[in-house]
Coordinates of C-alpha atoms in Angstrom, one line a residue:
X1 CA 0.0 0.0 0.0
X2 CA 3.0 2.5 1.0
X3 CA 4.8 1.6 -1.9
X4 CA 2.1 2.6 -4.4
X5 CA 1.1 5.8 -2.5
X6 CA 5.3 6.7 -2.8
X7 CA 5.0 6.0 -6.1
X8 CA 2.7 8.1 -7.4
X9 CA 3.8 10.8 -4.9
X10 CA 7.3 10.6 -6.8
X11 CA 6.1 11.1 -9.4
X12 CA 3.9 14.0 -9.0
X13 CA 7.2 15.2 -7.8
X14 CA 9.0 14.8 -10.9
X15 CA 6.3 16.5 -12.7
X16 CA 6.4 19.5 -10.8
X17 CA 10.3 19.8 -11.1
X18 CA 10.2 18.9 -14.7
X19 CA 7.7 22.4 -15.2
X20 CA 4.9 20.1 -16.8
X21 CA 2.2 19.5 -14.2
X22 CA -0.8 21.1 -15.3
X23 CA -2.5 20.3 -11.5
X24 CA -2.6 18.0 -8.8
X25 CA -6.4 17.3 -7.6
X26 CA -7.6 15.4 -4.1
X27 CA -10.9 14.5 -4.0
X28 CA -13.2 12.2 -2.6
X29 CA -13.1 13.3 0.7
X30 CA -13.6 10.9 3.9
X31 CA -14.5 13.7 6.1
X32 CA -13.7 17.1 7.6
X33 CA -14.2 20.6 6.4
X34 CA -11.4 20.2 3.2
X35 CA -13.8 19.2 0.3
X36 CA -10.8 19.7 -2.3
X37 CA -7.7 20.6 -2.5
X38 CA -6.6 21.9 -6.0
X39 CA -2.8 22.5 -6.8
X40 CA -1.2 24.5 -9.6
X41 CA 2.4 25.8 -10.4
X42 CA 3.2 29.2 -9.4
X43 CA 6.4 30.9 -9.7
X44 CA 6.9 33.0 -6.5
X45 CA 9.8 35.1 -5.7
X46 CA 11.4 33.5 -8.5
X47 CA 11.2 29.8 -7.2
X48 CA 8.8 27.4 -8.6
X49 CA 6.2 26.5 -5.9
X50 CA 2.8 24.0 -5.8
X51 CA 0.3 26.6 -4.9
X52 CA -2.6 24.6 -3.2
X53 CA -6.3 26.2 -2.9
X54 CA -8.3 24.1 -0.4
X55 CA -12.4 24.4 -1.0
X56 CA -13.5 24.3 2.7
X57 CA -17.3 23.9 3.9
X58 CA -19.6 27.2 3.9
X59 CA -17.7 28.5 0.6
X60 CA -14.4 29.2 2.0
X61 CA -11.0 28.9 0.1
X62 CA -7.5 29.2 1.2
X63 CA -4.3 28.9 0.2
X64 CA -0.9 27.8 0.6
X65 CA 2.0 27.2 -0.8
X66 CA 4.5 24.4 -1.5
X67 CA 8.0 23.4 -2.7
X68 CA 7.8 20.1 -5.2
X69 CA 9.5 18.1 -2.5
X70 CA 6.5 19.0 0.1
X71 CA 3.5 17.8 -2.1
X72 CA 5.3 14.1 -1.4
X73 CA 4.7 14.3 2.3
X74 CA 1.5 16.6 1.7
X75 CA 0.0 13.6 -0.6
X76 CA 1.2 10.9 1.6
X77 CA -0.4 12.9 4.8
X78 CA -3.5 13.6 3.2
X79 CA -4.3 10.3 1.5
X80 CA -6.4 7.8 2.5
X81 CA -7.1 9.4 5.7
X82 CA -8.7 12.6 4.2
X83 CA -9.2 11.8 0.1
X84 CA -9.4 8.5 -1.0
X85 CA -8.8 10.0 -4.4
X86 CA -5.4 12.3 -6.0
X87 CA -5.1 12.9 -9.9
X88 CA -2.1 14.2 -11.3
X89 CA -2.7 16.0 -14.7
X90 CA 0.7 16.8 -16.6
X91 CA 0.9 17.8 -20.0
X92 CA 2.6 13.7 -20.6
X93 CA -0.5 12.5 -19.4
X94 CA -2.7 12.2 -16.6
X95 CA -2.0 9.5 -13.2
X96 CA -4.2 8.5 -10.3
X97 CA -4.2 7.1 -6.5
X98 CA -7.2 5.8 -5.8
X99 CA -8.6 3.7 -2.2
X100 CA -11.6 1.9 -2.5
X101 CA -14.0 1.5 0.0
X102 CA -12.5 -2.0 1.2
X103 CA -9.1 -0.3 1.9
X104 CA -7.3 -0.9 -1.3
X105 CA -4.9 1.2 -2.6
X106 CA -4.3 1.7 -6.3
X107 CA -2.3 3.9 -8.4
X108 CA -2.4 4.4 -12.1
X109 CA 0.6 5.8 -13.8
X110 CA 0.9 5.1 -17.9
X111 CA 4.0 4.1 -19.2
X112 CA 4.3 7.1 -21.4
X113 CA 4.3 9.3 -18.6
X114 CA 6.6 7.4 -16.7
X115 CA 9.2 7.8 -19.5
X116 CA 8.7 11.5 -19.9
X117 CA 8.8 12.4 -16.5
X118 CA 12.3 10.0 -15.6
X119 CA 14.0 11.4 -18.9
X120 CA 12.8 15.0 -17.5
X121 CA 14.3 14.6 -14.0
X122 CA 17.7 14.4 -16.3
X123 CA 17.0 17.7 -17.9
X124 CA 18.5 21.2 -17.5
X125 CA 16.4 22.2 -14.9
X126 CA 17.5 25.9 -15.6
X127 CA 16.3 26.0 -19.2
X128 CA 13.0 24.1 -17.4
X129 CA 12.5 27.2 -15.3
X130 CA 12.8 29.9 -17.6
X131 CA 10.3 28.3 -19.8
X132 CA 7.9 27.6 -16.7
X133 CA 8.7 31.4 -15.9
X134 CA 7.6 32.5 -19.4
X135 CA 4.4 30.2 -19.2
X136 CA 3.9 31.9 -15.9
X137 CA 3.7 35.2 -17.2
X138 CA 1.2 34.8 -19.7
X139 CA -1.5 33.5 -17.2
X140 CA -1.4 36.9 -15.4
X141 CA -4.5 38.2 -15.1
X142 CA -5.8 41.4 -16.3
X143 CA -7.4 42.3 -13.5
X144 CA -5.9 42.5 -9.7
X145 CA -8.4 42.8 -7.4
X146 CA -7.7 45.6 -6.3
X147 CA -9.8 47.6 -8.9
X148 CA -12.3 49.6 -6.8
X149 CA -15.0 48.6 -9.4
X150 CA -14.7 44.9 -7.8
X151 CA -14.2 46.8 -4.3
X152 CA -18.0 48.4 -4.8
X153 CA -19.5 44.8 -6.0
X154 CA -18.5 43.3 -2.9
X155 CA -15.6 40.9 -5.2
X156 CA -12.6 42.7 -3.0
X157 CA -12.2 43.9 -0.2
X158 CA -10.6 47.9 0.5
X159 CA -6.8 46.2 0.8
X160 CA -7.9 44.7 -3.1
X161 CA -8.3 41.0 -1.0
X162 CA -10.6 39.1 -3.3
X163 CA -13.1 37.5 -0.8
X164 CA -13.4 34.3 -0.3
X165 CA -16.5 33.0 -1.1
X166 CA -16.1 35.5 -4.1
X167 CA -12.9 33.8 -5.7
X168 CA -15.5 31.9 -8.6
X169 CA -16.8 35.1 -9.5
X170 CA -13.2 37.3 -9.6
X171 CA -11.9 34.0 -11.6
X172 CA -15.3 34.5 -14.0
X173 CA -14.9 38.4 -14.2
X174 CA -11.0 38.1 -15.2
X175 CA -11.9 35.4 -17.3
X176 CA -14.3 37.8 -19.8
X177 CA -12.0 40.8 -19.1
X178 CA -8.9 38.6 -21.1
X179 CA -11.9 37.9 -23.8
X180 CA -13.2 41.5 -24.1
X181 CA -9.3 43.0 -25.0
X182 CA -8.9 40.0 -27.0
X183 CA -11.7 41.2 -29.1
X184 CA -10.8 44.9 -29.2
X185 CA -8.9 44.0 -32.9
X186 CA -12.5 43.5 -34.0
X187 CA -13.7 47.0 -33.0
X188 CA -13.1 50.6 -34.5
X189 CA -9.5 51.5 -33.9
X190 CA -10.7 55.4 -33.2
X191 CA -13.5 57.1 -31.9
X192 CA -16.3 56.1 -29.4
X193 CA -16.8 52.8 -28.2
X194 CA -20.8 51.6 -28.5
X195 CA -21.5 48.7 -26.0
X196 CA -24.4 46.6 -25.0
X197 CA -25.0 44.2 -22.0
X198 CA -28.2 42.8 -22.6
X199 CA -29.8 41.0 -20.1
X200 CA -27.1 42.6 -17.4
X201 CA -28.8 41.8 -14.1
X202 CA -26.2 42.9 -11.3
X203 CA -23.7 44.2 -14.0
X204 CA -20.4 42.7 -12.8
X205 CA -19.7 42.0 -16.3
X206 CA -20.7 45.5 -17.7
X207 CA -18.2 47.4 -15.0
X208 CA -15.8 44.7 -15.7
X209 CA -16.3 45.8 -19.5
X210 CA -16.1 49.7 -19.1
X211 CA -13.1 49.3 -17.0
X212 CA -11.1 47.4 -19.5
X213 CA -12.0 49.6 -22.3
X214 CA -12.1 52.9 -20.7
X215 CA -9.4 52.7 -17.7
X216 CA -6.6 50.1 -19.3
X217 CA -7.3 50.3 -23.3
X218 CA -7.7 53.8 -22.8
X219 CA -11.0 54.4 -25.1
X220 CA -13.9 56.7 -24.9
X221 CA -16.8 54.2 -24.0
X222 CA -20.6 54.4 -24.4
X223 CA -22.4 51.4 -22.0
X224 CA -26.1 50.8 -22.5
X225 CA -26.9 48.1 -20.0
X226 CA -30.7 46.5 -19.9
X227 CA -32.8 44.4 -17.6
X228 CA -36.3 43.8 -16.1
X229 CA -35.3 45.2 -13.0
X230 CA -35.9 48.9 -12.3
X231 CA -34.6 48.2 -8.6
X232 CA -31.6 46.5 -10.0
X233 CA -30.8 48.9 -12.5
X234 CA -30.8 51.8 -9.7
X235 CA -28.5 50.0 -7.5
X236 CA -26.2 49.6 -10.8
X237 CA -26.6 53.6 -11.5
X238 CA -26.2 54.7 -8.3
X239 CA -22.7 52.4 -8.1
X240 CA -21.6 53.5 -11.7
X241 CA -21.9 57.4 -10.4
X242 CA -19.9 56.6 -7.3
X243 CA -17.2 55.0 -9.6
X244 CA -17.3 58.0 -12.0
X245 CA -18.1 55.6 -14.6
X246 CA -19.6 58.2 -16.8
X247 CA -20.3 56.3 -20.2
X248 CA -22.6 53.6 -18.4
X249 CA -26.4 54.0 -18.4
X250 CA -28.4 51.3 -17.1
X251 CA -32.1 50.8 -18.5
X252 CA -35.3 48.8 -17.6
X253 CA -36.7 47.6 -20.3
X254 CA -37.7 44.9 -23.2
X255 CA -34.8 44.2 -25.4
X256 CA -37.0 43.3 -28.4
X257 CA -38.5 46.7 -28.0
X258 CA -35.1 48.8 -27.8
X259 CA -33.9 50.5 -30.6
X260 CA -29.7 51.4 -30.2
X261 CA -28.8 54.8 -31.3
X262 CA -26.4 53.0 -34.0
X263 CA -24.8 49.5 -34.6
X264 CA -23.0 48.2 -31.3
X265 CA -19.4 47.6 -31.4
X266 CA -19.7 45.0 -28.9
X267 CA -22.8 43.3 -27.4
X268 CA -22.5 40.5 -24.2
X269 CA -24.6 38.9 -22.3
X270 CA -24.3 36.3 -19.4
X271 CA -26.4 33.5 -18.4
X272 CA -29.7 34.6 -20.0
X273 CA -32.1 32.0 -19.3
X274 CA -33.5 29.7 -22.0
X275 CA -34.3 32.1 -25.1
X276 CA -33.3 35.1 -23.5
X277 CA -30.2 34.0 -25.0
X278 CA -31.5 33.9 -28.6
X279 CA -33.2 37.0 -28.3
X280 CA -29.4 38.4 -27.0
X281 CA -28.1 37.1 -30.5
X282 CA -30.8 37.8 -32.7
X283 CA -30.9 41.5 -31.1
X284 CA -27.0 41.6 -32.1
X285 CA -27.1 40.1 -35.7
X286 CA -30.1 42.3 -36.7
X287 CA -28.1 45.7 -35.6
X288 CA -25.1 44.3 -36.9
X289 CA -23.0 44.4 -33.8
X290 CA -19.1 43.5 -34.3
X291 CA -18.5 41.1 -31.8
X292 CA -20.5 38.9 -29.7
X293 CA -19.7 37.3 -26.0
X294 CA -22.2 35.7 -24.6
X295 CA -22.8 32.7 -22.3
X296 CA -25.8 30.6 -22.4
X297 CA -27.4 29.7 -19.2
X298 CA -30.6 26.9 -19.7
X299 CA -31.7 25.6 -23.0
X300 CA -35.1 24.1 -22.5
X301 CA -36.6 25.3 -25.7
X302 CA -35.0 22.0 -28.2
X303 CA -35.7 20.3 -25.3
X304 CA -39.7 20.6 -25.8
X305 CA -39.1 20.5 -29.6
X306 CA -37.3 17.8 -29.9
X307 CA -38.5 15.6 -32.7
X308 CA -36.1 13.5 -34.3
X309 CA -37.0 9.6 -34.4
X310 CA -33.3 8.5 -35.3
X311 CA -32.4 10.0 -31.8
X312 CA -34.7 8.6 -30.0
X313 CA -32.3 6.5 -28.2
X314 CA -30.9 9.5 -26.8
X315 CA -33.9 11.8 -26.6
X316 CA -35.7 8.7 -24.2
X317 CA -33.3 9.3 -21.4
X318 CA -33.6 13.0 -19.7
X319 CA -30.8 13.4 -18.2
X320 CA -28.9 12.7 -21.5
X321 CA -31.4 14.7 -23.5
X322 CA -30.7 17.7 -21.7
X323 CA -27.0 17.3 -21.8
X324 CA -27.6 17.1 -25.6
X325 CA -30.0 19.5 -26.0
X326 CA -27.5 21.8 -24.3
X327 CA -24.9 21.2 -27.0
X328 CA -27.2 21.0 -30.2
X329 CA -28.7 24.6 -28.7
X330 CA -25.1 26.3 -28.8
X331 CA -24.4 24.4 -32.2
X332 CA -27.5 26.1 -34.2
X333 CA -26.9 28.9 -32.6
X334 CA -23.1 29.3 -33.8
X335 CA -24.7 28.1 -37.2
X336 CA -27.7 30.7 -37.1
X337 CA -24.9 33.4 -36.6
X338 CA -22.7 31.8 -39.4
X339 CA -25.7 32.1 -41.8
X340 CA -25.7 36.4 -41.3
X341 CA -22.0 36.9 -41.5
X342 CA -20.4 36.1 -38.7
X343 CA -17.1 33.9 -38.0
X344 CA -18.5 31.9 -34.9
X345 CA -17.2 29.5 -32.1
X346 CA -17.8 27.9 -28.5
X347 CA -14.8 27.9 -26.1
X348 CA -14.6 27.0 -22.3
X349 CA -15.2 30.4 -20.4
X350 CA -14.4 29.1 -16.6
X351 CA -13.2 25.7 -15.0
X352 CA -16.4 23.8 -15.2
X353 CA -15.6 23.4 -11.5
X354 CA -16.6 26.9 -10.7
X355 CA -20.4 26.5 -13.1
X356 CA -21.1 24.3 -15.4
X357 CA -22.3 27.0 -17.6
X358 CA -18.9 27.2 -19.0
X359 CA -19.7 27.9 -22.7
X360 CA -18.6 31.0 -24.2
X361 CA -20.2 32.0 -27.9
X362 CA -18.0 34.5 -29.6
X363 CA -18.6 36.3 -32.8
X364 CA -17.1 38.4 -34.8
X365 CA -18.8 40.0 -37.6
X366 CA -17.2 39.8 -41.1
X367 CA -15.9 43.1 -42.8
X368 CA -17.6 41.9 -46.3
X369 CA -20.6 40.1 -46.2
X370 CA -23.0 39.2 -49.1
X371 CA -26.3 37.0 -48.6
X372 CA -26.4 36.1 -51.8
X373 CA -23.1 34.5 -52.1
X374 CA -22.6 30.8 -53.0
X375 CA -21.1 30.6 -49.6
X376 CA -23.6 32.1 -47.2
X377 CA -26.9 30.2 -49.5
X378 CA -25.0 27.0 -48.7
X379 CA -24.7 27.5 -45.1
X380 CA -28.3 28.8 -44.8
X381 CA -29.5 25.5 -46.3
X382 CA -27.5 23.3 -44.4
X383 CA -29.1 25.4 -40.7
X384 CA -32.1 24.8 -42.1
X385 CA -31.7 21.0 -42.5
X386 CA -30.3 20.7 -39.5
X387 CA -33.1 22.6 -37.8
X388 CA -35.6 20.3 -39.8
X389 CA -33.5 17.0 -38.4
X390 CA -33.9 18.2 -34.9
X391 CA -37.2 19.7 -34.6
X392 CA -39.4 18.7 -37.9
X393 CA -40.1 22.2 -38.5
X394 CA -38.1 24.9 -40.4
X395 CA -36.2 27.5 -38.0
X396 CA -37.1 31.1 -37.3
X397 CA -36.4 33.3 -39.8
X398 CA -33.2 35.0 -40.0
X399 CA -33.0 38.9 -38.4
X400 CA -33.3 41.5 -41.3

């Protein structure tokens, strides 16, 4: 039993020496207030450290951190007694220590990995850490925490401490700050930016936005932000005057009954329910915004629709029906906005540990685009078929 826990401890060892280990995750736990333990490289004060966030009962994370040598004893402390479960994902492979409920210790470590990791211990460890330094610097963040926009939201605190129970929500936040300056290629180089959050509810997005553009790109920004609640819309006016976040105007209203004063440069949304989603994009393709960022939340519409006899195998068992509905939703969708112009795709917003509403749909509208090219009538007819596959009726029609 020892001997397969040392095992796979040495080895997680070697992967975080080598620079490769992409994380180290207990779970399964037997008891306590730990409920995981996740652990991630960090460089820190120019040593490369196991930086371990523990998810604790009631929300509450911490952190500490440890040299590669450590994890061994922390792994061999910690398991079975308190996880009966450690994976080690490296970018070789993956490996796992496993106890079952009778006692019995297991650990799975491919071959492959085995040989990468023993050829790495032999490697120049000082060419290791200058490429684990240069990966290191290109997951820094955009945002701090110490932004007072995130200290007014309740995110941070007034020394810029994220909170605690607020760590999911700063990691979402930064997450879609990195996507919005990503996408400022796609928007006019000069002038006044023209933004829309539709569907904005508490905003945290929409000051994450106007801060990215206005405070670090540096542009002249004009935020309309909508939703059905006037008292929530106050509370996000009220905080934008406080923040001196003078572009941002918050409105209760209908999106299908708003009319924007001219094409949006950018329009997001995040976790609108159901077709409040479609309604988000439709809204966007029909004023021809430039990009779109939005992240569906439910899909229950295909769901009901559903009507497709050679799926029936799937379709019969809910839980699997929804899982697919989820996934055939986003794909029409991308399709839908493929069919007006756009160049579409679905990327993984967050760690599907923090929500599983992890999908991102990003869109960028194409400089030239004709409707009555060769291009564009073939992929109109092949959303339509597919529509027809899924639901036995043709789609809605496609905004003018």
């Amino acid at each position: 039993m020892q001997d397969s826990i040392a095992l796979f401890a040495s080895f997680a060892v070697k992967s975080a020496c080598a620079g490769s280990m992409r994380n180290v995750v207990f779970s399964s736990p037997t008891g306590g207030e730990v409920l995981k333990i996740k652990g991630t490289l960090r460089l820190i004060g120019g040593n490369r450290m196991v930086q371990l966030e523990e998810s604790r009962t009631e929300g509450r994370v911490s952190q500490r951190n440890l040299t590669p040598e450590q994890l061994e004893a922390e792994i061999a402390f910690r398991f079975p007694e308190e996880f009966s479960r450690v994976d080690l994902n490296d970018e070789n492979g993956s490996a796992s220590l496993m106890a079952s409920k009778k006692g019995k210790i297991t650990a799975v470590i491919p071959g492959a990995l085995k040989t990468a990791l023993n050829t790495a211990a032999s490697a120049d460890m000082a060419a290791v850490l200058d490429r684990f330094a240069a990966n290191d610097r290109t997951k820094k963040r955009v945002l701090s925490g110490n932004e007072p926009f995130l200290t007014a939201l309740g995110i941070s605190d007034s020394n810029g401490r994220v909170h605690d129970k607020r760590q999911a929500k700063f990691r979402q936040i930064s997450r879609f700050s990195e996507l919005v300056l990503e996408a400022l290629p796609h928007m006019p180089a000069e002038g006044t930016l023209y933004i829309a959050d539709l569907c904005c509810g508490k905003s945290y997005l929409s000051f994450a936005v106007y801060h990215v553009l206005h405070v670090i790109a540096g542009r002249d920004v004009e935020m309309v932000c909508m939703d059905l609640k006037q008292s929530v819309m106050d509370y996000c006016a009220e905080t934008a005057k406080k923040l001196g976040f003078a572009g941002m105007e918050f409105i209760c209203g209908d999106i299908a009954a708003y009319t924007p004063k001219r094409a949006p440069d950018m329009v997001i949304s995040l976790h609108a329910c159901d077709i409040a989603t479609d309604i988000v994009l439709d809204f966007a393709m029909r004023h021809r915004a430039s990009v779109i960022l939005s992240t569906p939340c439910c899909q229950r519409e295909l769901s009901k629709k559903l009507d497709c006899e050679p799926l029936a195998f799937l379709a019969d068992r809910p839980a699997l029906r929804r899982k697919f509905c989820d996934a055939a939703t986003d794909a029409l969708r991308l399709s839908r906005l493929e069919c007006m112009g756009y160049t579409a795709d679905a990327l993984e917003f967050i760690d599907p540990e923090d929500t599983p509403k992890n999908i991102m749909l990003r869109a960028y509208r194409q400089r030239s685009f004709s409707p009555d090219s060769a291009k564009i009538r073939k992929l109109r007819e092949r959303y339509t078929a597919d529509y027809r596959f899924l639901c036995g009726e043709d789609p809605a029609p496609l905004p003018e």
